[in-house]
mmCIF file with all atom_site columns, C-alpha atoms in Angstrom:
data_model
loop_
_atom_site.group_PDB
_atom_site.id
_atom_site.type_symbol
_atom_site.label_atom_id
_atom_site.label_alt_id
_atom_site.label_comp_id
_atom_site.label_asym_id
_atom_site.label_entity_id
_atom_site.label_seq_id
_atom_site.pdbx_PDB_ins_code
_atom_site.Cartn_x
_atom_site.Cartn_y
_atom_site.Cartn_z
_atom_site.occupancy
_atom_site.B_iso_or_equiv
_atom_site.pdbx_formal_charge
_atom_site.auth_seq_id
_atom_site.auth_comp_id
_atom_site.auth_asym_id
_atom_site.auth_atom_id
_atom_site.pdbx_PDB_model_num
ATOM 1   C CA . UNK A 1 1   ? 1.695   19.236  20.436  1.00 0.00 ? 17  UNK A CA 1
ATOM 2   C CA . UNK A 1 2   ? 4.224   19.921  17.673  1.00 0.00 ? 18  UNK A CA 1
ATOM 3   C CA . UNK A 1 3   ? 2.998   21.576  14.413  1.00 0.00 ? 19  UNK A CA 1
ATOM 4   C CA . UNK A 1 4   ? -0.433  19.319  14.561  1.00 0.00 ? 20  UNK A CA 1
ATOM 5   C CA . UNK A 1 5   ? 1.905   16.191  15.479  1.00 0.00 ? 21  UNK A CA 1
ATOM 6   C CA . UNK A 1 6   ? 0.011   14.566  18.267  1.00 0.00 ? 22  UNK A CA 1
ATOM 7   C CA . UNK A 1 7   ? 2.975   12.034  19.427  1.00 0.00 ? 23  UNK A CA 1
ATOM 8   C CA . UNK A 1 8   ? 6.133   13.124  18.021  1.00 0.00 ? 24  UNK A CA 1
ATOM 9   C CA . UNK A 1 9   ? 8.003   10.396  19.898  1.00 0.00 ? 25  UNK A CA 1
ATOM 10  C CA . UNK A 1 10  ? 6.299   7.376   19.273  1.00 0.00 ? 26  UNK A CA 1
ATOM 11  C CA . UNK A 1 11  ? 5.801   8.397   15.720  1.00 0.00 ? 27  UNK A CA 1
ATOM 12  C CA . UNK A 1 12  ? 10.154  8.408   15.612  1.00 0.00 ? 28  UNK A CA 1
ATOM 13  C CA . UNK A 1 13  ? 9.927   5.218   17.221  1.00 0.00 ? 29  UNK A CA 1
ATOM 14  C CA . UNK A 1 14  ? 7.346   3.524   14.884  1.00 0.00 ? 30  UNK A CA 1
ATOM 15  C CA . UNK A 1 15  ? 9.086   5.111   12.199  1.00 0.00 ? 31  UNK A CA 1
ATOM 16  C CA . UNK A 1 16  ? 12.387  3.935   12.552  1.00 0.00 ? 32  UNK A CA 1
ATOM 17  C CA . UNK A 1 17  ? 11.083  0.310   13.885  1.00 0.00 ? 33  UNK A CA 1
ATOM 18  C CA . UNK A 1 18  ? 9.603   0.369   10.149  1.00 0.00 ? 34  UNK A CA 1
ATOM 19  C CA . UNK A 1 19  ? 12.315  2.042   8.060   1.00 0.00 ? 35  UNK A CA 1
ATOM 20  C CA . UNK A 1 20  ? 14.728  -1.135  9.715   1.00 0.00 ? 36  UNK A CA 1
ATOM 21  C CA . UNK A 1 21  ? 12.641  -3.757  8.166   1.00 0.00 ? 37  UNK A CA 1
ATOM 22  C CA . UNK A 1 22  ? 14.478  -5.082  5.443   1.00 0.00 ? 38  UNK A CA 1
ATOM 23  C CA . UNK A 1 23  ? 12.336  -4.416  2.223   1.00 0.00 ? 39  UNK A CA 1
ATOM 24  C CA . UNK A 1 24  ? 13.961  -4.170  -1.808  1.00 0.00 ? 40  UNK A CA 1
ATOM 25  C CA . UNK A 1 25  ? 14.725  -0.899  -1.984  1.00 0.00 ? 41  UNK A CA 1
ATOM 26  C CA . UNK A 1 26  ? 17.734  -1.032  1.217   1.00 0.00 ? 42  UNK A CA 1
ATOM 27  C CA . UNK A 1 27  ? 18.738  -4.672  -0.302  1.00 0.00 ? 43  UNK A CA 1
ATOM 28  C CA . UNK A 1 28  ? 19.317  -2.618  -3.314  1.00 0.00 ? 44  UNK A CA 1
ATOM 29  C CA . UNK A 1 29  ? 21.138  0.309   -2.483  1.00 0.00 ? 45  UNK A CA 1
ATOM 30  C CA . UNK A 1 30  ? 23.493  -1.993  -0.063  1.00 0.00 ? 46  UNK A CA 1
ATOM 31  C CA . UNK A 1 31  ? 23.842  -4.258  -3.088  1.00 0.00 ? 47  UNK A CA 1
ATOM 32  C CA . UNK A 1 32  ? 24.791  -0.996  -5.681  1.00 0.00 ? 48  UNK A CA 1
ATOM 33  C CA . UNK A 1 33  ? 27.045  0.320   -2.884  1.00 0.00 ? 49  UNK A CA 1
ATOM 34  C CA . UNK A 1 34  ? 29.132  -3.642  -2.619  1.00 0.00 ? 50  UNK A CA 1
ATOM 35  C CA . UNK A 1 35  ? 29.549  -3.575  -6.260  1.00 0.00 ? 51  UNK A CA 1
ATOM 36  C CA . UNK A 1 36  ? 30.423  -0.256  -6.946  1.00 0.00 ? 52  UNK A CA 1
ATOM 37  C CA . UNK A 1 37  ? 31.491  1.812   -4.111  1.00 0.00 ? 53  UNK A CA 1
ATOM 38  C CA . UNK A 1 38  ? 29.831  4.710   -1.863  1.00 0.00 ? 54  UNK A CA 1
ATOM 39  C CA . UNK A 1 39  ? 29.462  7.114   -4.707  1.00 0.00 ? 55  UNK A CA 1
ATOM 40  C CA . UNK A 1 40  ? 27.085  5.034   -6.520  1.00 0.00 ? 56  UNK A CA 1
ATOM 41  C CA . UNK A 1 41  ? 25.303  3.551   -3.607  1.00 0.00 ? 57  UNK A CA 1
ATOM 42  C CA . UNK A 1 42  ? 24.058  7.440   -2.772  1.00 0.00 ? 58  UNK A CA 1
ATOM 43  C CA . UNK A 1 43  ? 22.879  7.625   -6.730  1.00 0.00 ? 59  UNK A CA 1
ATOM 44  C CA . UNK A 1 44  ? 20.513  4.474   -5.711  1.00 0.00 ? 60  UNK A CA 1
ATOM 45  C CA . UNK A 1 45  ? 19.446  5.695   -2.305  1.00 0.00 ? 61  UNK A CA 1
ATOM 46  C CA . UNK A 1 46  ? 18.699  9.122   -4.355  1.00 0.00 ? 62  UNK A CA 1
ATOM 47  C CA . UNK A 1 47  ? 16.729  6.937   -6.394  1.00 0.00 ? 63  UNK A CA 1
ATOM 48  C CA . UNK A 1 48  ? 14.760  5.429   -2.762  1.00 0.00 ? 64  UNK A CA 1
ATOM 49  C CA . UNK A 1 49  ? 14.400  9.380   -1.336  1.00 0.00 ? 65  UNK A CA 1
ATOM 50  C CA . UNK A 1 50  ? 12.879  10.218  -4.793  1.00 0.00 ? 66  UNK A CA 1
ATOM 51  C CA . UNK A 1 51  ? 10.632  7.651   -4.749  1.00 0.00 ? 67  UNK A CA 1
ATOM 52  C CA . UNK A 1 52  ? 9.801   8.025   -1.067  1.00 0.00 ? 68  UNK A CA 1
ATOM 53  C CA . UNK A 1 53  ? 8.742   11.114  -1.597  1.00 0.00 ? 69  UNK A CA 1
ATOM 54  C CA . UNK A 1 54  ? 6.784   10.688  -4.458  1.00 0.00 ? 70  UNK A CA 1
ATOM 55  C CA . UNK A 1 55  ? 4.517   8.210   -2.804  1.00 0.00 ? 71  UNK A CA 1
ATOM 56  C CA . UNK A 1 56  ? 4.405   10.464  0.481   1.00 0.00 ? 72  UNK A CA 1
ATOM 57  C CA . UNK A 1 57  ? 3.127   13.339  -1.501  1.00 0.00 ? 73  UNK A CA 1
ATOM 58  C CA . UNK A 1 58  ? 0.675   10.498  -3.497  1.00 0.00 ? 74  UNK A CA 1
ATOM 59  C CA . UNK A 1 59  ? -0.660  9.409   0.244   1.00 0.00 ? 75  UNK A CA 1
ATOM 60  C CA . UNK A 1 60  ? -1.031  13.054  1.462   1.00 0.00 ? 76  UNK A CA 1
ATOM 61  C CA . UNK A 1 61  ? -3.419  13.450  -1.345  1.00 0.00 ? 77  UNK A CA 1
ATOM 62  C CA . UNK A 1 62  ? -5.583  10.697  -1.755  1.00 0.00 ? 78  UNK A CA 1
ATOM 63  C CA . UNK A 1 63  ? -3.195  8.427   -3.677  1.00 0.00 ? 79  UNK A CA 1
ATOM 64  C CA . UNK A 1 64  ? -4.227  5.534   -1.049  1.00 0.00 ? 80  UNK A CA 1
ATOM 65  C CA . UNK A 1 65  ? -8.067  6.408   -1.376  1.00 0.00 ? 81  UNK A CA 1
ATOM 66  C CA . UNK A 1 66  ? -7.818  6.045   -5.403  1.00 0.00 ? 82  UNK A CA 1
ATOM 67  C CA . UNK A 1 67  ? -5.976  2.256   -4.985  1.00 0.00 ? 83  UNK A CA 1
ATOM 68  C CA . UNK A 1 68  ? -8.576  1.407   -2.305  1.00 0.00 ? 84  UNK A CA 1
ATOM 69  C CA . UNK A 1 69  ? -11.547 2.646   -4.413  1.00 0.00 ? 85  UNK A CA 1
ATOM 70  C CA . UNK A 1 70  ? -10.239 0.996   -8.055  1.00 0.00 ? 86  UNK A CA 1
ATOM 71  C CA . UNK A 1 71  ? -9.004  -2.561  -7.102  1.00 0.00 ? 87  UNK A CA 1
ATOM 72  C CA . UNK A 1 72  ? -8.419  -2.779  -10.864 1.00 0.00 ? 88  UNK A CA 1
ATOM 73  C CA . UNK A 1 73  ? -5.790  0.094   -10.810 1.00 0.00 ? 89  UNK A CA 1
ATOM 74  C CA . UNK A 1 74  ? -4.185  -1.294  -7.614  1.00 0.00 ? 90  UNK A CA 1
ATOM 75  C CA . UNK A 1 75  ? -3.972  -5.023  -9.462  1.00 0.00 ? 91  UNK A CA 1
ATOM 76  C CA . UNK A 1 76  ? -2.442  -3.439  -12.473 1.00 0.00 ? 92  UNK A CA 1
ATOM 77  C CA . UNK A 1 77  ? 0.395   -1.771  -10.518 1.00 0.00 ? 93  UNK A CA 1
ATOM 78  C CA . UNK A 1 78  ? 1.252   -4.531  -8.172  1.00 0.00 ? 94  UNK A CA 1
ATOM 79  C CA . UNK A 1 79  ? 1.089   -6.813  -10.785 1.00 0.00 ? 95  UNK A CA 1
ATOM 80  C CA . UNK A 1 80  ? 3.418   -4.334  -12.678 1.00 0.00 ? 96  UNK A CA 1
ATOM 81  C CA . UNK A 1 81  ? 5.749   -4.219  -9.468  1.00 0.00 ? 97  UNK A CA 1
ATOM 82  C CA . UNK A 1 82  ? 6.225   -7.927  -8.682  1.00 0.00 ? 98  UNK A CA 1
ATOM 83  C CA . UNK A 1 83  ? 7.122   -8.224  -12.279 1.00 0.00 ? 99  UNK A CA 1
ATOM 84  C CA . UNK A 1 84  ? 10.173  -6.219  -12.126 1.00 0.00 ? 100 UNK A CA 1
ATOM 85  C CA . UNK A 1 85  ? 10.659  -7.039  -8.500  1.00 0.00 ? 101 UNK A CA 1
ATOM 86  C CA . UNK A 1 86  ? 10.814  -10.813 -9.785  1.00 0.00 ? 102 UNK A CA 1
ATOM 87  C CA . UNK A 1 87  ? 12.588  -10.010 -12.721 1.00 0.00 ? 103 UNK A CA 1
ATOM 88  C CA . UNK A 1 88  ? 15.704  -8.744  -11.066 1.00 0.00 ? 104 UNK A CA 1
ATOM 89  C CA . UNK A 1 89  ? 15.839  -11.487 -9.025  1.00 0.00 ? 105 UNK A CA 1
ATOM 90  C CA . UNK A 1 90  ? 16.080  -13.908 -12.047 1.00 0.00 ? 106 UNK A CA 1
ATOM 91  C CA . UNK A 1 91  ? 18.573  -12.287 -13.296 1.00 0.00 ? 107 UNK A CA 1
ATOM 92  C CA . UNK A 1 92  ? 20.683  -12.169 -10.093 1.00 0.00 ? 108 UNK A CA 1
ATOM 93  C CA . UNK A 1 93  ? 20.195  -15.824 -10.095 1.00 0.00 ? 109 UNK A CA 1
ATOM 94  C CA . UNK A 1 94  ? 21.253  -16.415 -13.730 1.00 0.00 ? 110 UNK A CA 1
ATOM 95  C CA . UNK A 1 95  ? 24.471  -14.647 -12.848 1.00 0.00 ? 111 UNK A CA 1
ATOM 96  C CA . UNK A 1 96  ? 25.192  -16.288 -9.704  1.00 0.00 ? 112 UNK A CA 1
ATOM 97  C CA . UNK A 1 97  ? 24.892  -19.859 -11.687 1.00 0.00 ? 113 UNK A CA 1
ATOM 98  C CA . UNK A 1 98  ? 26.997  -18.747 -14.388 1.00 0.00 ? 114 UNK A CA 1
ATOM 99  C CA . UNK A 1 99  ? 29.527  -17.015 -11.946 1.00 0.00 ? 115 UNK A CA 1
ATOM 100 C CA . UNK A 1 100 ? 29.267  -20.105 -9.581  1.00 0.00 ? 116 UNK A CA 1
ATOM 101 C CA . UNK A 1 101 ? 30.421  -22.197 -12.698 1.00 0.00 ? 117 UNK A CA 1
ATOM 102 C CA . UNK A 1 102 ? 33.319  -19.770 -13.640 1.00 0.00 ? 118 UNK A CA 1
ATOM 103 C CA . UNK A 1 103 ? 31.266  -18.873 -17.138 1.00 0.00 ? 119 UNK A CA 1
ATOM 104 C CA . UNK A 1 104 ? 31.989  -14.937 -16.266 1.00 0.00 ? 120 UNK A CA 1
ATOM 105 C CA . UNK A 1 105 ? 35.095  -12.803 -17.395 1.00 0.00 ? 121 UNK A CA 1
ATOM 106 C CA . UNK A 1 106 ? 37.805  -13.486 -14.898 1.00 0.00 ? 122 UNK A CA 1
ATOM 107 C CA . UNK A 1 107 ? 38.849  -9.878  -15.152 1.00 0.00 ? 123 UNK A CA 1
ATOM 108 C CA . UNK A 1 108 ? 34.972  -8.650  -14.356 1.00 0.00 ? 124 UNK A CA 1
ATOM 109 C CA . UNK A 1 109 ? 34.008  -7.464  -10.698 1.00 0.00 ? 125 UNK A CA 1
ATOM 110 C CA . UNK A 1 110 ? 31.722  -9.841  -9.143  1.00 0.00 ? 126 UNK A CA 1
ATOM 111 C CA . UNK A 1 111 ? 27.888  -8.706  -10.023 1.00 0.00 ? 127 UNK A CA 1
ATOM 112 C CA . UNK A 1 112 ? 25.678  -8.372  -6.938  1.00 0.00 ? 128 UNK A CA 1
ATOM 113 C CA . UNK A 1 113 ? 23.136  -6.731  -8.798  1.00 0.00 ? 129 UNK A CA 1
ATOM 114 C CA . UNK A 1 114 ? 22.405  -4.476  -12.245 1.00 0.00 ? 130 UNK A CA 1
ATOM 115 C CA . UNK A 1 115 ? 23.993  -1.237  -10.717 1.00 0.00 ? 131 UNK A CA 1
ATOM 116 C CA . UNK A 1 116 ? 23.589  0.359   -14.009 1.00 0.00 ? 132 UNK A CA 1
ATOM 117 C CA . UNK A 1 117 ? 21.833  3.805   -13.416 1.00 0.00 ? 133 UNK A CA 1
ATOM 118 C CA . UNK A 1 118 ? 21.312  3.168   -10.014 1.00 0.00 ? 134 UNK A CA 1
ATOM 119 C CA . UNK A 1 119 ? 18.989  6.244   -9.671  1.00 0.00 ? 135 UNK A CA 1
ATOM 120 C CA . UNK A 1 120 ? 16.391  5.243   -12.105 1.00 0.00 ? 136 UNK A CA 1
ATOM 121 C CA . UNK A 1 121 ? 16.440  1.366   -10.899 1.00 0.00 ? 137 UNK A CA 1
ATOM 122 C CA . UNK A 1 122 ? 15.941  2.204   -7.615  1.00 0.00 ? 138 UNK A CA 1
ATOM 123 C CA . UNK A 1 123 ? 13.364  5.069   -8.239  1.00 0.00 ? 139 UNK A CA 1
ATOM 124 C CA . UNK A 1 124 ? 11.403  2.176   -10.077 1.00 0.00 ? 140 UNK A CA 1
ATOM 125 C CA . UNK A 1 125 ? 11.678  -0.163  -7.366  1.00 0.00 ? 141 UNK A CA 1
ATOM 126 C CA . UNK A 1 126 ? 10.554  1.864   -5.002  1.00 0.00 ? 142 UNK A CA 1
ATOM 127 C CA . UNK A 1 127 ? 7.897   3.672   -7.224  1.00 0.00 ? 143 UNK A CA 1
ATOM 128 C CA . UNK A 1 128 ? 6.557   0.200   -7.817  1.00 0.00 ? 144 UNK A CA 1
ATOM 129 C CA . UNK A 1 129 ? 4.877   -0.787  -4.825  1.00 0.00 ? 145 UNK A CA 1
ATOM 130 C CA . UNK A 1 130 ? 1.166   0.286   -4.241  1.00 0.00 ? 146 UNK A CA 1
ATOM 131 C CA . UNK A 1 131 ? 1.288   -1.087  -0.563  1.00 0.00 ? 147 UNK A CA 1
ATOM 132 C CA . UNK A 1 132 ? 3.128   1.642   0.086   1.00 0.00 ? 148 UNK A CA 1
ATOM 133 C CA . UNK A 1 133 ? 0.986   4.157   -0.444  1.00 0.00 ? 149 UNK A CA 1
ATOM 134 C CA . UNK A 1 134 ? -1.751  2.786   1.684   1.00 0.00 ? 150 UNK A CA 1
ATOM 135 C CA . UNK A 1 135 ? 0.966   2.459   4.630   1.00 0.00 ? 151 UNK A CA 1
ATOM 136 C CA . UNK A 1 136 ? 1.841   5.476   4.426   1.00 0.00 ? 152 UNK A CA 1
ATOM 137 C CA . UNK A 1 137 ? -1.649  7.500   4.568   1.00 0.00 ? 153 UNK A CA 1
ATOM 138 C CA . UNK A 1 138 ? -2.576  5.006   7.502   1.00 0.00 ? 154 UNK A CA 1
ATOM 139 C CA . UNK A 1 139 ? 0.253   5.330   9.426   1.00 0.00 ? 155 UNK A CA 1
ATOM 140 C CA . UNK A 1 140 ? 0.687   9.336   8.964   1.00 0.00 ? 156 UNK A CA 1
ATOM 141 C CA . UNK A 1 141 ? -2.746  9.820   9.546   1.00 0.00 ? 157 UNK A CA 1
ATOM 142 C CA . UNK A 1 142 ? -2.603  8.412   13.524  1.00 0.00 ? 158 UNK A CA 1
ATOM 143 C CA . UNK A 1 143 ? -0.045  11.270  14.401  1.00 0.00 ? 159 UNK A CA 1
ATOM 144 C CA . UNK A 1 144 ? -1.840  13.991  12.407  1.00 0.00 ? 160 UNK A CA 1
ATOM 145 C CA . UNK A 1 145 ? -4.420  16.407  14.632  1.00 0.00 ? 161 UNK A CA 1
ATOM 146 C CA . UNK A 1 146 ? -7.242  16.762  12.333  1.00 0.00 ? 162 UNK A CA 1
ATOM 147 C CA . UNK A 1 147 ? -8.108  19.627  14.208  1.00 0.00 ? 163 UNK A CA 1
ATOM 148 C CA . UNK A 1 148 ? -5.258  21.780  12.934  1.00 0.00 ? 164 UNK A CA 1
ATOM 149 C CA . UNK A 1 149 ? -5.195  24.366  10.467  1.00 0.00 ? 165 UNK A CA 1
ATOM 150 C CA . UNK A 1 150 ? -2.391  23.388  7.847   1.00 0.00 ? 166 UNK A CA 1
ATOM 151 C CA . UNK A 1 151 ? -2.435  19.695  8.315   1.00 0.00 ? 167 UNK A CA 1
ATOM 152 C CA . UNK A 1 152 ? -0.021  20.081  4.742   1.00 0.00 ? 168 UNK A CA 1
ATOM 153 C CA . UNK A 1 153 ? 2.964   21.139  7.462   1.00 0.00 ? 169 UNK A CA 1
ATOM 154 C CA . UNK A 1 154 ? 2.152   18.239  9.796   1.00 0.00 ? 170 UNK A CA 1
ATOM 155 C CA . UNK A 1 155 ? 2.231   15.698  6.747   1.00 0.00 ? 171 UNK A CA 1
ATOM 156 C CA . UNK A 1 156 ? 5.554   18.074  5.319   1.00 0.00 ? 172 UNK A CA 1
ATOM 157 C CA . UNK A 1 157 ? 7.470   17.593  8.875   1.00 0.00 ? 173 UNK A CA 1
ATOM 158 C CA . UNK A 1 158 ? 6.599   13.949  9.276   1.00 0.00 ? 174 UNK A CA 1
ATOM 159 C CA . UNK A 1 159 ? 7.688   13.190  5.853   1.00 0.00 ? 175 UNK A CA 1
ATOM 160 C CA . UNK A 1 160 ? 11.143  14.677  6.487   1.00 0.00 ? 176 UNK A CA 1
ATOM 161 C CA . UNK A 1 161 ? 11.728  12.766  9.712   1.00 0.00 ? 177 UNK A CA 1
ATOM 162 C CA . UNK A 1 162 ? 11.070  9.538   7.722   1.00 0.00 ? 178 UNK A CA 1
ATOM 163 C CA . UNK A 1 163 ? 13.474  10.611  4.948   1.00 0.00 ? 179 UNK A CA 1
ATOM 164 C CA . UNK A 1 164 ? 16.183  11.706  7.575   1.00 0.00 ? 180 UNK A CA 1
ATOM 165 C CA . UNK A 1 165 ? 15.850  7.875   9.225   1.00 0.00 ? 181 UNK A CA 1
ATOM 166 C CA . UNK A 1 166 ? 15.872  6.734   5.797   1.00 0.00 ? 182 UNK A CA 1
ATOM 167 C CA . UNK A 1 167 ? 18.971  8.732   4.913   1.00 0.00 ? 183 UNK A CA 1
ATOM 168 C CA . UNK A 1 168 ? 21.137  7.811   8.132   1.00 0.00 ? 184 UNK A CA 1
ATOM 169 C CA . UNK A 1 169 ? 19.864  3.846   7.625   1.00 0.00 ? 185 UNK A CA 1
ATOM 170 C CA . UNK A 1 170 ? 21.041  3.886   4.132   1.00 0.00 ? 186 UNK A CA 1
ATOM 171 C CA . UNK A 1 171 ? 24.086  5.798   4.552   1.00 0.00 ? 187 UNK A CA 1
ATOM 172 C CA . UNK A 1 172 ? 25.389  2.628   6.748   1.00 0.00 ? 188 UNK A CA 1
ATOM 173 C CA . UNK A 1 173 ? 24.127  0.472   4.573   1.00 0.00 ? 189 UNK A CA 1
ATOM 174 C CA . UNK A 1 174 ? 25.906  1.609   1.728   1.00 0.00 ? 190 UNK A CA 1
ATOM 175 C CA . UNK A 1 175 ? 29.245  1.926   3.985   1.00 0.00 ? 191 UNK A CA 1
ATOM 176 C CA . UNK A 1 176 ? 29.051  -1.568  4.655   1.00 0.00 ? 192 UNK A CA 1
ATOM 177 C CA . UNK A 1 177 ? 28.234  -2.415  1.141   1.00 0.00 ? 193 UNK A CA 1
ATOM 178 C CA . UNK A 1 178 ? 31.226  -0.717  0.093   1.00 0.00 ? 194 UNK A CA 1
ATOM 179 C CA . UNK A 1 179 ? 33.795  -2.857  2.638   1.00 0.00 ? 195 UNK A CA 1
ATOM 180 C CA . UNK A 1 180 ? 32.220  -5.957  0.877   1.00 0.00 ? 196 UNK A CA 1
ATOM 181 C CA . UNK A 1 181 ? 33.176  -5.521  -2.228  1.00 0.00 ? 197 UNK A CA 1
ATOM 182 C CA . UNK A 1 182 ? 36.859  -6.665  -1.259  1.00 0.00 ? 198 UNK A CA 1
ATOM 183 C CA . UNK A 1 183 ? 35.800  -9.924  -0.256  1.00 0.00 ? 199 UNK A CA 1
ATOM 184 C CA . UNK A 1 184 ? 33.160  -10.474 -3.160  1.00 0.00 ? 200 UNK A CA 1
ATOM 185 C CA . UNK A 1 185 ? 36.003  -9.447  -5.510  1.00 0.00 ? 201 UNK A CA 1
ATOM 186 C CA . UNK A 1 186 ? 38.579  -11.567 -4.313  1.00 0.00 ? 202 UNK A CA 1
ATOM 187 C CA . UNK A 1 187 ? 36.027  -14.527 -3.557  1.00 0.00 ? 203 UNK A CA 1
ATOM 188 C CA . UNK A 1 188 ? 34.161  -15.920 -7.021  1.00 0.00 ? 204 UNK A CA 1
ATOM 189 C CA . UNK A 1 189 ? 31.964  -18.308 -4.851  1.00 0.00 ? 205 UNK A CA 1
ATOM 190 C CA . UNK A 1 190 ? 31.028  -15.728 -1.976  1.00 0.00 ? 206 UNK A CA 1
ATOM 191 C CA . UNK A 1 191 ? 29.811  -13.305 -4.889  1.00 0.00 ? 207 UNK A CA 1
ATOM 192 C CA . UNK A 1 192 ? 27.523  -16.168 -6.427  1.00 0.00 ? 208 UNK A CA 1
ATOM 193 C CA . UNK A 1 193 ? 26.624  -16.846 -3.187  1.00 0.00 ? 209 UNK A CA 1
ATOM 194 C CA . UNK A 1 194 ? 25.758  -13.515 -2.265  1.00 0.00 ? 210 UNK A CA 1
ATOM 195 C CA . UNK A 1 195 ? 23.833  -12.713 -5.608  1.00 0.00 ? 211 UNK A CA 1
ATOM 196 C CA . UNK A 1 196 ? 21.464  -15.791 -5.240  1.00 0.00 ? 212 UNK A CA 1
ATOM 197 C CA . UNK A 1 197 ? 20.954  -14.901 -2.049  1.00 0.00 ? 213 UNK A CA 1
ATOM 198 C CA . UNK A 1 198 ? 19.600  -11.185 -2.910  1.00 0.00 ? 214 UNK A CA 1
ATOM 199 C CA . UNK A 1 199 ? 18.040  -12.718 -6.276  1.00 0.00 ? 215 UNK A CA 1
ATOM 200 C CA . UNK A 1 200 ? 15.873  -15.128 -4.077  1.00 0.00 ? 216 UNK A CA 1
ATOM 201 C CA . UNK A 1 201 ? 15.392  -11.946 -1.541  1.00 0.00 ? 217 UNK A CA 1
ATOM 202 C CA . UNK A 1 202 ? 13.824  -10.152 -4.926  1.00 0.00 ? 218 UNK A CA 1
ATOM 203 C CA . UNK A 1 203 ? 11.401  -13.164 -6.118  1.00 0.00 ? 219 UNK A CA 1
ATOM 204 C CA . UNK A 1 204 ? 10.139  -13.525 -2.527  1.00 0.00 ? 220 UNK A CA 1
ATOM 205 C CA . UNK A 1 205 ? 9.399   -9.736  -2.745  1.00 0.00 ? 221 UNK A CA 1
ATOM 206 C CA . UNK A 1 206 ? 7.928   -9.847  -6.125  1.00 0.00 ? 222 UNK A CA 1
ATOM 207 C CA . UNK A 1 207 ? 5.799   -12.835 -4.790  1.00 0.00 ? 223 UNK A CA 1
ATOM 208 C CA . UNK A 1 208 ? 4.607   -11.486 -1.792  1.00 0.00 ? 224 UNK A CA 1
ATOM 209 C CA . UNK A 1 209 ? 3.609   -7.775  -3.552  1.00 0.00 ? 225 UNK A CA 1
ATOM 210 C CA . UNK A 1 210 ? 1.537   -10.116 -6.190  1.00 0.00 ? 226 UNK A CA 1
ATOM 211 C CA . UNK A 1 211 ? -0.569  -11.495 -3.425  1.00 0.00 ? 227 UNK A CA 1
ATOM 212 C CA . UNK A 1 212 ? -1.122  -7.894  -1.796  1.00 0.00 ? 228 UNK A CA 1
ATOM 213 C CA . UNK A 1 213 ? -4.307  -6.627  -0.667  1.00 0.00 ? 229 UNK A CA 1
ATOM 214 C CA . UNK A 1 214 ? -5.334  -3.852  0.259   1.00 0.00 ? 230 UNK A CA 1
#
């Protein structure tokens, strides 16, 4: 047993099976990274580790207990999420019809998504998703010994694995965001295909967080 971790290895495996599943906050960050390079596609995926964290530390302390025991809170922040979740998406489609109809600037870089302040956009996203929270105390809590005496380390060295996954996932992500951008800039039609694509990607996520349960 390491530090109260009762199955180190399958809890990497399960962790990194889960980190792969697309969800908005990589379609983000690989969208910030194809419009505007590497640089800012970090700034987003600061934005995801901030927020991961956040909820993490919310889960190790009973944030997942206070959504499960006030269904009214937990309606009033998914309904909050799938909002903006949908609302990006809209907007992605807008611009992809207008782009698709040669309505934008000729001189302006394709838009794949809002990839202005990438950190606080993608802190929101990921912020903005109660499920999350319940995940994560559920699935922490199967590797955790509750016999050990500073279950806080156990929680504090699983958390870091999942945000060192999360980190090497991203970083390809946003390196193979960044080789897009050549094609989306010197195709008009891939872009708006591309940004309808991730705008119907962001409704369907907004949708499905508005039906959540707990």
């Amino acid at each position: 047993m390491f530090f109260g971790i009762t199955d180190l290895g399958t809890f990497v495996a399960a962790a990194l099976f889960i980190i792969l599943l697309p969800g908005p906050n990589s379609l983000y960050v690989l969208s910030v990274a194809a419009q505007r390079g590497v640089r800012a596609g970090y700034t987003a995926a600061g934005g995801v580790f901030v927020g991961d964290t956040v909820l993490m530390t919310a889960a190790a302390a009973g944030g997942a207990s206070l959504l499960m025991a006030s269904p009214q809170i937990f309606f009033v922040v998914k309904m909050v999420g799938a909002v903006y979740l949908g609302w990006i998406g809209l907007q992605l489609l807008r611009g992809a019809l207008n782009n698709w109809r040669g309505e934008a600037k000729t001189d302006e870089a394709p838009r794949v998504v809002d990839a202005n302040q990438p950190f606080r956009k993608a802190l929101v996203v990921s912020l903005l998703n109660p499920k999350a929270i319940a995940f994560l105390l559920s699935f922490f809590i199967q590797f955790v010994d509750p016999a050990y005496a500073h279950p806080a380390l156990t929680f504090l060295i699983l958390g870091s694995i999942v945000q060192l996954l999360s980190f090497l996932y991203l970083s390809t992500l946003i390196f193979a965001g960044a080789r897009l951008a050549a094609a989306f800039r010197a195709r008009r039609r891939l872009s708006s295909t591309a940004n309808a694509g991730v705008g119907a990607l962001f409704v369907g996520f907004g949708a499905k967080l508005a039906s959540a349960t707990l």
